[in-house]
PDB file of C-alpha atoms in Angstrom:
ATOM      1  CA  MET A   1      -0.050  -0.054  -0.033  1.00 71.00           C
ATOM      2  CA  SER A   2       2.903   2.388   0.747  1.00 84.00           C
ATOM      3  CA  PHE A   3       4.219   2.244  -2.798  1.00 83.00           C
ATOM      4  CA  LEU A   4       0.806   2.795  -4.302  1.00 87.00           C
ATOM      5  CA  MET A   5       0.182   5.700  -1.945  1.00 88.00           C
ATOM      6  CA  THR A   6       3.396   7.305  -3.043  1.00 90.00           C
ATOM      7  CA  ILE A   7       2.573   6.887  -6.650  1.00 91.00           C
ATOM      8  CA  CYS A   8      -0.942   8.166  -6.323  1.00 87.00           C
ATOM      9  CA  THR A   9       0.257  11.110  -4.232  1.00 89.00           C
ATOM     10  CA  LEU A  10       2.801  12.017  -6.964  1.00 92.00           C
ATOM     11  CA  VAL A  11      -0.066  12.024  -9.540  1.00 88.00           C
ATOM     12  CA  VAL A  12      -2.311  14.296  -7.436  1.00 88.00           C
ATOM     13  CA  ASN A  13       0.870  16.597  -6.921  1.00 91.00           C
ATOM     14  CA  VAL A  14       1.342  16.896 -10.739  1.00 90.00           C
ATOM     15  CA  LEU A  15      -2.380  17.649 -11.286  1.00 91.00           C
ATOM     16  CA  CYS A  16      -2.061  20.275  -8.627  1.00 91.00           C
ATOM     17  CA  SER A  17       0.877  22.019 -10.431  1.00 91.00           C
ATOM     18  CA  PRO A  18      -1.273  25.105 -11.508  1.00 90.00           C
ATOM     19  CA  LEU A  19      -2.201  25.525  -7.773  1.00 87.00           C
ATOM     20  CA  HIS A  20       1.417  25.271  -6.742  1.00 89.00           C
ATOM     21  CA  LEU A  21       2.290  27.852  -9.305  1.00 90.00           C
ATOM     22  CA  ILE A  22      -0.570  30.200  -8.109  1.00 89.00           C
ATOM     23  CA  HIS A  23       0.680  29.807  -4.550  1.00 90.00           C
ATOM     24  CA  ALA A  24       4.314  30.472  -5.460  1.00 90.00           C
ATOM     25  CA  VAL A  25       3.641  33.683  -7.204  1.00 88.00           C
ATOM     26  CA  GLY A  26       1.432  35.121  -4.451  1.00 87.00           C
ATOM     27  CA  LEU A  27      -1.915  34.902  -6.134  1.00 83.00           C
ATOM     28  CA  TYR A  28      -3.322  32.426  -3.515  1.00 87.00           C
ATOM     29  CA  GLN A  29      -3.783  35.364  -1.183  1.00 86.00           C
ATOM     30  CA  ILE A  30      -6.903  36.313  -3.304  1.00 87.00           C
ATOM     31  CA  TYR A  31      -8.505  33.128  -2.282  1.00 87.00           C
ATOM     32  CA  LYS A  32      -8.081  34.007   1.420  1.00 86.00           C
ATOM     33  CA  ARG A  33     -10.549  36.957   0.907  1.00 86.00           C
ATOM     34  CA  PHE A  34     -13.208  34.452  -0.091  1.00 84.00           C
ATOM     35  CA  PHE A  35     -12.343  31.552   2.122  1.00 87.00           C
ATOM     36  CA  PRO A  36     -14.314  33.051   5.253  1.00 84.00           C
ATOM     37  CA  SER A  37     -17.632  32.914   3.138  1.00 85.00           C
ATOM     38  CA  TYR A  38     -16.859  29.291   2.239  1.00 84.00           C
ATOM     39  CA  LEU A  39     -15.862  28.330   5.872  1.00 86.00           C
ATOM     40  CA  TYR A  40     -18.987  29.996   7.302  1.00 84.00           C
ATOM     41  CA  ARG A  41     -21.206  27.643   5.429  1.00 85.00           C
ATOM     42  CA  ILE A  42     -19.120  24.679   6.316  1.00 86.00           C
ATOM     43  CA  THR A  43     -19.042  25.650   9.948  1.00 87.00           C
ATOM     44  CA  GLU A  44     -22.786  25.840  10.223  1.00 85.00           C
ATOM     45  CA  GLY A  45     -23.107  22.067   9.218  1.00 89.00           C
ATOM     46  CA  TYR A  46     -20.074  21.008  11.343  1.00 92.00           C
ATOM     47  CA  ASN A  47     -21.730  22.544  14.439  1.00 91.00           C
ATOM     48  CA  LYS A  48     -24.962  20.856  13.914  1.00 92.00           C
ATOM     49  CA  ILE A  49     -23.277  17.452  13.737  1.00 93.00           C
ATOM     50  CA  MET A  50     -20.820  18.085  16.615  1.00 95.00           C
ATOM     51  CA  CYS A  51     -23.176  20.005  18.897  1.00 94.00           C
ATOM     52  CA  ASP A  52     -23.326  17.333  21.619  1.00 95.00           C
ATOM     53  CA  PRO A  53     -19.563  16.710  21.831  1.00 95.00           C
ATOM     54  CA  LYS A  54     -18.980  20.582  21.921  1.00 96.00           C
ATOM     55  CA  LYS A  55     -21.618  21.010  24.629  1.00 96.00           C
ATOM     56  CA  GLU A  56     -20.027  18.144  26.643  1.00 96.00           C
ATOM     57  CA  LEU A  57     -16.552  19.526  26.243  1.00 97.00           C
ATOM     58  CA  PHE A  58     -17.267  23.285  26.909  1.00 97.00           C
ATOM     59  CA  ARG A  59     -19.380  22.428  29.839  1.00 96.00           C
ATOM     60  CA  SER A  60     -16.201  22.349  31.965  1.00 95.00           C
ATOM     61  CA  LEU A  61     -15.219  25.957  31.058  1.00 96.00           C
ATOM     62  CA  PRO A  62     -16.615  27.693  34.114  1.00 95.00           C
ATOM     63  CA  GLU A  63     -14.393  25.390  36.391  1.00 94.00           C
ATOM     64  CA  PHE A  64     -11.352  27.496  35.252  1.00 96.00           C
ATOM     65  CA  ASN A  65     -12.843  30.808  36.359  1.00 93.00           C
ATOM     66  CA  LYS A  66     -10.845  32.608  39.186  1.00 86.00           C
ATOM     67  CA  PRO A  67     -13.030  33.046  42.355  1.00 83.00           C
ATOM     68  CA  GLY A  68     -15.015  36.236  41.953  1.00 81.00           C
ATOM     69  CA  GLY A  69     -13.468  37.027  38.568  1.00 85.00           C
ATOM     70  CA  GLN A  70     -14.539  37.100  34.882  1.00 92.00           C
ATOM     71  CA  LEU A  71     -13.608  34.019  32.800  1.00 96.00           C
ATOM     72  CA  THR A  72     -11.198  35.158  30.017  1.00 97.00           C
ATOM     73  CA  ILE A  73     -11.243  33.013  26.970  1.00 97.00           C
ATOM     74  CA  LEU A  74      -8.758  33.429  24.030  1.00 97.00           C
ATOM     75  CA  GLU A  75      -9.666  31.684  20.948  1.00 97.00           C
ATOM     76  CA  ILE A  76      -6.931  30.827  18.332  1.00 96.00           C
ATOM     77  CA  GLY A  77      -8.108  30.841  14.933  1.00 93.00           C
ATOM     78  CA  CYS A  78     -11.553  31.999  15.828  1.00 90.00           C
ATOM     79  CA  GLY A  79     -12.691  31.996  12.199  1.00 88.00           C
ATOM     80  CA  THR A  80     -16.417  32.828  11.994  1.00 89.00           C
ATOM     81  CA  GLY A  81     -17.100  32.427  15.715  1.00 92.00           C
ATOM     82  CA  ALA A  82     -18.450  28.834  15.585  1.00 92.00           C
ATOM     83  CA  ASN A  83     -17.697  28.202  19.266  1.00 95.00           C
ATOM     84  CA  PHE A  84     -19.324  31.292  20.837  1.00 95.00           C
ATOM     85  CA  GLU A  85     -22.779  29.752  21.357  1.00 94.00           C
ATOM     86  CA  PHE A  86     -20.944  27.134  23.589  1.00 96.00           C
ATOM     87  CA  PHE A  87     -19.123  29.595  25.878  1.00 97.00           C
ATOM     88  CA  PRO A  88     -20.759  30.465  29.293  1.00 95.00           C
ATOM     89  CA  PRO A  89     -22.634  33.660  29.797  1.00 94.00           C
ATOM     90  CA  GLY A  90     -20.657  36.703  31.059  1.00 92.00           C
ATOM     91  CA  CYS A  91     -17.094  35.470  30.068  1.00 95.00           C
ATOM     92  CA  LYS A  92     -14.728  37.840  28.234  1.00 95.00           C
ATOM     93  CA  VAL A  93     -13.617  36.669  24.759  1.00 95.00           C
ATOM     94  CA  ILE A  94     -10.435  37.547  22.915  1.00 95.00           C
ATOM     95  CA  CYS A  95     -10.446  36.504  19.162  1.00 93.00           C
ATOM     96  CA  THR A  96      -7.267  35.816  17.174  1.00 93.00           C
ATOM     97  CA  ASP A  97      -7.008  34.833  13.443  1.00 91.00           C
ATOM     98  CA  PRO A  98      -4.271  35.326  10.795  1.00 91.00           C
ATOM     99  CA  ASN A  99      -6.929  36.042   8.255  1.00 89.00           C
ATOM    100  CA  ARG A 100      -8.257  39.567   8.864  1.00 87.00           C
ATOM    101  CA  HIS A 101     -11.216  38.949   6.336  1.00 86.00           C
ATOM    102  CA  PHE A 102     -12.888  36.890   9.014  1.00 86.00           C
ATOM    103  CA  GLN A 103     -13.995  39.947  10.867  1.00 83.00           C
ATOM    104  CA  ARG A 104     -17.157  40.479   8.825  1.00 82.00           C
ATOM    105  CA  TYR A 105     -18.476  37.073   9.791  1.00 83.00           C
ATOM    106  CA  LEU A 106     -17.126  37.336  13.218  1.00 85.00           C
ATOM    107  CA  LYS A 107     -19.337  40.518  13.845  1.00 85.00           C
ATOM    108  CA  LYS A 108     -22.254  38.486  12.778  1.00 85.00           C
ATOM    109  CA  SER A 109     -21.574  35.752  15.339  1.00 88.00           C
ATOM    110  CA  MET A 110     -20.905  38.383  18.001  1.00 89.00           C
ATOM    111  CA  ASP A 111     -24.410  39.929  17.332  1.00 89.00           C
ATOM    112  CA  GLN A 112     -26.062  36.495  17.690  1.00 91.00           C
ATOM    113  CA  ASN A 113     -24.193  35.795  21.009  1.00 93.00           C
ATOM    114  CA  ASP A 114     -24.715  38.856  23.178  1.00 91.00           C
ATOM    115  CA  HIS A 115     -24.203  36.627  26.331  1.00 94.00           C
ATOM    116  CA  LEU A 116     -20.548  37.232  25.854  1.00 94.00           C
ATOM    117  CA  THR A 117     -18.280  40.260  26.284  1.00 92.00           C
ATOM    118  CA  TYR A 118     -15.893  40.725  23.413  1.00 92.00           C
ATOM    119  CA  GLU A 119     -12.630  42.345  24.265  1.00 90.00           C
ATOM    120  CA  ARG A 120     -10.782  42.535  20.902  1.00 89.00           C
ATOM    121  CA  PHE A 121      -9.820  40.837  17.618  1.00 90.00           C
ATOM    122  CA  VAL A 122      -6.211  40.393  16.963  1.00 88.00           C
ATOM    123  CA  VAL A 123      -4.814  39.577  13.633  1.00 89.00           C
ATOM    124  CA  SER A 124      -2.035  37.026  14.429  1.00 90.00           C
ATOM    125  CA  SER A 125      -1.021  33.514  13.936  1.00 90.00           C
ATOM    126  CA  GLY A 126      -1.014  30.923  16.656  1.00 91.00           C
ATOM    127  CA  GLU A 127       2.809  30.742  16.711  1.00 93.00           C
ATOM    128  CA  ASP A 128       3.107  34.446  17.475  1.00 91.00           C
ATOM    129  CA  MET A 129       0.561  36.013  19.865  1.00 92.00           C
ATOM    130  CA  GLY A 130       3.119  38.594  21.148  1.00 88.00           C
ATOM    131  CA  SER A 131       0.346  41.237  21.886  1.00 89.00           C
ATOM    132  CA  VAL A 132      -1.206  38.881  24.515  1.00 93.00           C
ATOM    133  CA  GLU A 133       0.512  39.253  27.929  1.00 94.00           C
ATOM    134  CA  ASP A 134       2.122  36.415  29.781  1.00 95.00           C
ATOM    135  CA  GLU A 135      -0.135  34.312  32.022  1.00 95.00           C
ATOM    136  CA  SER A 136      -3.172  36.589  31.383  1.00 95.00           C
ATOM    137  CA  ILE A 137      -5.626  34.041  30.046  1.00 97.00           C
ATOM    138  CA  ASP A 138      -7.843  31.498  31.888  1.00 97.00           C
ATOM    139  CA  VAL A 139      -8.678  29.361  28.941  1.00 98.00           C
ATOM    140  CA  VAL A 140      -7.359  29.033  25.439  1.00 98.00           C
ATOM    141  CA  VAL A 141      -9.683  27.356  22.852  1.00 98.00           C
ATOM    142  CA  CYS A 142      -8.476  25.993  19.602  1.00 97.00           C
ATOM    143  CA  THR A 143     -10.804  23.950  17.306  1.00 96.00           C
ATOM    144  CA  LEU A 144      -9.973  22.736  13.806  1.00 96.00           C
ATOM    145  CA  VAL A 145      -6.797  25.031  13.751  1.00 96.00           C
ATOM    146  CA  LEU A 146      -3.775  22.914  14.632  1.00 97.00           C
ATOM    147  CA  CYS A 147      -4.134  21.254  11.220  1.00 96.00           C
ATOM    148  CA  SER A 148      -3.168  24.476   9.477  1.00 95.00           C
ATOM    149  CA  VAL A 149      -0.708  26.318  11.767  1.00 96.00           C
ATOM    150  CA  ASN A 150       2.847  26.332  10.359  1.00 94.00           C
ATOM    151  CA  ASP A 151       4.372  25.013  13.568  1.00 96.00           C
ATOM    152  CA  VAL A 152       2.228  23.101  16.074  1.00 97.00           C
ATOM    153  CA  PRO A 153       4.857  22.802  18.936  1.00 97.00           C
ATOM    154  CA  GLN A 154       5.430  26.600  18.764  1.00 97.00           C
ATOM    155  CA  THR A 155       1.721  27.266  18.944  1.00 97.00           C
ATOM    156  CA  LEU A 156       1.428  25.155  22.031  1.00 97.00           C
ATOM    157  CA  ARG A 157       4.348  26.931  23.672  1.00 97.00           C
ATOM    158  CA  GLU A 158       2.557  30.179  22.994  1.00 97.00           C
ATOM    159  CA  VAL A 159      -0.605  28.603  24.646  1.00 97.00           C
ATOM    160  CA  GLN A 160       1.546  27.652  27.611  1.00 97.00           C
ATOM    161  CA  ARG A 161       2.946  31.275  27.737  1.00 97.00           C
ATOM    162  CA  ILE A 162      -0.399  33.112  27.869  1.00 97.00           C
ATOM    163  CA  LEU A 163      -2.271  30.709  30.086  1.00 97.00           C
ATOM    164  CA  ARG A 164      -2.252  31.477  33.741  1.00 96.00           C
ATOM    165  CA  PRO A 165      -1.135  28.793  36.174  1.00 96.00           C
ATOM    166  CA  GLY A 166      -3.974  26.332  36.541  1.00 96.00           C
ATOM    167  CA  GLY A 167      -5.476  27.648  33.192  1.00 97.00           C
ATOM    168  CA  ALA A 168      -6.684  25.242  30.475  1.00 98.00           C
ATOM    169  CA  PHE A 169      -6.220  24.526  26.812  1.00 98.00           C
ATOM    170  CA  PHE A 170      -9.500  23.272  25.172  1.00 98.00           C
ATOM    171  CA  PHE A 171      -9.226  21.533  21.710  1.00 98.00           C
ATOM    172  CA  ILE A 172     -11.067  19.605  19.113  1.00 97.00           C
ATOM    173  CA  GLU A 173      -8.937  18.590  16.164  1.00 98.00           C
ATOM    174  CA  HIS A 174      -9.268  16.271  13.156  1.00 97.00           C
ATOM    175  CA  VAL A 175      -6.091  14.208  12.846  1.00 98.00           C
ATOM    176  CA  ALA A 176      -4.387  11.486  10.810  1.00 97.00           C
ATOM    177  CA  ALA A 177      -6.159   8.131  10.480  1.00 96.00           C
ATOM    178  CA  LYS A 178      -4.497   4.924  11.765  1.00 94.00           C
ATOM    179  CA  ALA A 179      -1.569   3.618   9.487  1.00 92.00           C
ATOM    180  CA  SER A 180      -2.553   0.834   7.071  1.00 86.00           C
ATOM    181  CA  THR A 181      -6.172   1.995   6.705  1.00 92.00           C
ATOM    182  CA  TRP A 182      -7.686   3.212   3.537  1.00 93.00           C
ATOM    183  CA  ALA A 183      -8.556   6.529   5.383  1.00 93.00           C
ATOM    184  CA  HIS A 184      -4.793   6.990   5.957  1.00 94.00           C
ATOM    185  CA  PHE A 185      -4.189   6.136   2.394  1.00 94.00           C
ATOM    186  CA  PHE A 186      -6.651   8.707   0.989  1.00 94.00           C
ATOM    187  CA  GLN A 187      -5.634  11.408   3.460  1.00 96.00           C
ATOM    188  CA  HIS A 188      -2.039  11.275   2.042  1.00 95.00           C
ATOM    189  CA  VAL A 189      -3.161  10.987  -1.505  1.00 94.00           C
ATOM    190  CA  PHE A 190      -5.451  13.908  -1.557  1.00 95.00           C
ATOM    191  CA  GLN A 191      -3.466  16.066   0.818  1.00 96.00           C
ATOM    192  CA  PRO A 192      -1.888  18.301  -1.922  1.00 95.00           C
ATOM    193  CA  ALA A 193      -5.315  19.231  -3.360  1.00 94.00           C
ATOM    194  CA  TRP A 194      -6.829  19.513   0.144  1.00 94.00           C
ATOM    195  CA  TYR A 195      -4.247  21.969   1.274  1.00 94.00           C
ATOM    196  CA  TYR A 196      -5.401  24.592  -1.232  1.00 93.00           C
ATOM    197  CA  VAL A 197      -9.121  24.015  -0.938  1.00 91.00           C
ATOM    198  CA  LEU A 198      -9.112  24.421   2.858  1.00 91.00           C
ATOM    199  CA  ASP A 199      -6.494  27.099   3.209  1.00 90.00           C
ATOM    200  CA  GLY A 200      -3.443  25.234   4.414  1.00 92.00           C
ATOM    201  CA  CYS A 201      -5.263  22.308   6.203  1.00 95.00           C
ATOM    202  CA  GLU A 202      -3.143  19.195   6.606  1.00 96.00           C
ATOM    203  CA  VAL A 203      -5.207  16.046   7.327  1.00 96.00           C
ATOM    204  CA  THR A 204      -2.157  13.872   7.879  1.00 96.00           C
ATOM    205  CA  ARG A 205      -0.963  15.416  11.225  1.00 97.00           C
ATOM    206  CA  GLU A 206      -0.576  13.307  14.207  1.00 97.00           C
ATOM    207  CA  THR A 207      -1.569  16.319  16.448  1.00 98.00           C
ATOM    208  CA  TRP A 208      -2.194  14.259  19.615  1.00 98.00           C
ATOM    209  CA  LYS A 209       1.581  13.538  19.753  1.00 98.00           C
ATOM    210  CA  HIS A 210       2.324  17.310  19.985  1.00 98.00           C
ATOM    211  CA  VAL A 211      -0.299  17.900  22.627  1.00 98.00           C
ATOM    212  CA  GLU A 212       0.970  14.932  24.689  1.00 97.00           C
ATOM    213  CA  ALA A 213       4.527  16.289  24.463  1.00 97.00           C
ATOM    214  CA  ALA A 214       3.591  19.970  25.239  1.00 97.00           C
ATOM    215  CA  GLY A 215       4.340  19.573  28.934  1.00 95.00           C
ATOM    216  CA  PHE A 216       0.882  20.271  30.515  1.00 97.00           C
ATOM    217  CA  SER A 217       0.438  19.187  34.085  1.00 97.00           C
ATOM    218  CA  GLU A 218      -2.704  17.280  33.184  1.00 97.00           C
ATOM    219  CA  LEU A 219      -4.185  16.142  29.973  1.00 97.00           C
ATOM    220  CA  LYS A 220      -7.613  14.681  29.100  1.00 97.00           C
ATOM    221  CA  LEU A 221      -7.581  13.588  25.495  1.00 97.00           C
ATOM    222  CA  ARG A 222      -9.848  11.207  23.778  1.00 97.00           C
ATOM    223  CA  HIS A 223      -9.770   9.829  20.283  1.00 97.00           C
ATOM    224  CA  ILE A 224     -13.266   9.679  18.525  1.00 96.00           C
ATOM    225  CA  GLU A 225     -14.564   8.866  15.113  1.00 95.00           C
ATOM    226  CA  ALA A 226     -16.724  11.934  14.068  1.00 94.00           C
ATOM    227  CA  PRO A 227     -19.575  11.376  11.659  1.00 92.00           C
ATOM    228  CA  PHE A 228     -17.834  12.907   8.681  1.00 93.00           C
ATOM    229  CA  MET A 229     -16.276  11.720   5.425  1.00 90.00           C
ATOM    230  CA  PHE A 230     -13.197   9.593   5.827  1.00 90.00           C
ATOM    231  CA  MET A 231     -10.694  12.550   5.184  1.00 93.00           C
ATOM    232  CA  VAL A 232     -11.629  14.223   8.521  1.00 95.00           C
ATOM    233  CA  LYS A 233     -13.398  11.428  10.522  1.00 95.00           C
ATOM    234  CA  PRO A 234     -10.576  10.780  13.128  1.00 97.00           C
ATOM    235  CA  HIS A 235     -10.687  13.517  15.783  1.00 98.00           C
ATOM    236  CA  ILE A 236      -9.136  14.302  19.114  1.00 98.00           C
ATOM    237  CA  ILE A 237     -11.010  16.093  21.850  1.00 98.00           C
ATOM    238  CA  GLY A 238     -10.298  17.381  25.386  1.00 98.00           C
ATOM    239  CA  TYR A 239      -8.483  19.780  27.397  1.00 98.00           C
ATOM    240  CA  ALA A 240      -5.121  20.250  29.201  1.00 98.00           C
ATOM    241  CA  ILE A 241      -4.216  22.121  32.347  1.00 98.00           C
ATOM    242  CA  LYS A 242      -1.233  24.190  32.665  1.00 96.00           C
TER     243      LYS A 242
END
């Protein structure tokens, strides 16, 4: 299967040559203007399917509020604000995303979720959140984002830096399928095209290994099979405490 996978991946890479060229000359940036609209529609369907797992996960958010304080949540790669409806009333939310064109859809989600207080939107990557102070955040949320950051370990180091002691990192991520499965095979074969369609998303990442190695004091991580197509069926879900 390994040899066949290599050949098929090479064929797909060749077919993606025009996309490679568009990316190389900088024209792919145009797509980033329209990607938020595409993701907004995808996210609506994703939330309907993953509503119960999200509710179960985010039910634990209030546990990380400081006594008498206001829970401060920072969301990495907030996108269109798909998680806002699951956040507890009264908490303060800081939104970050490297794509500034998400702001239009973010405003729409903010208007629909007035149970939250929105502090600011920061245009930044997960690897560099320098405008956020050390140990200033109660909870960092990251869903379907670690698949597209350039450096997962560095992003997790930034999470550790901005979390206060005892704060938590909540995550839901699709990950690589088990080796020697057809899902694993097709993830690798279609990855070159998938990367461009989903704005840098890599379905072949074993993200759980990075989370396990990040040095959190406590980690609650589960592998689940989400009810989606084979490319994004394997997920990890849970939270880690600093």
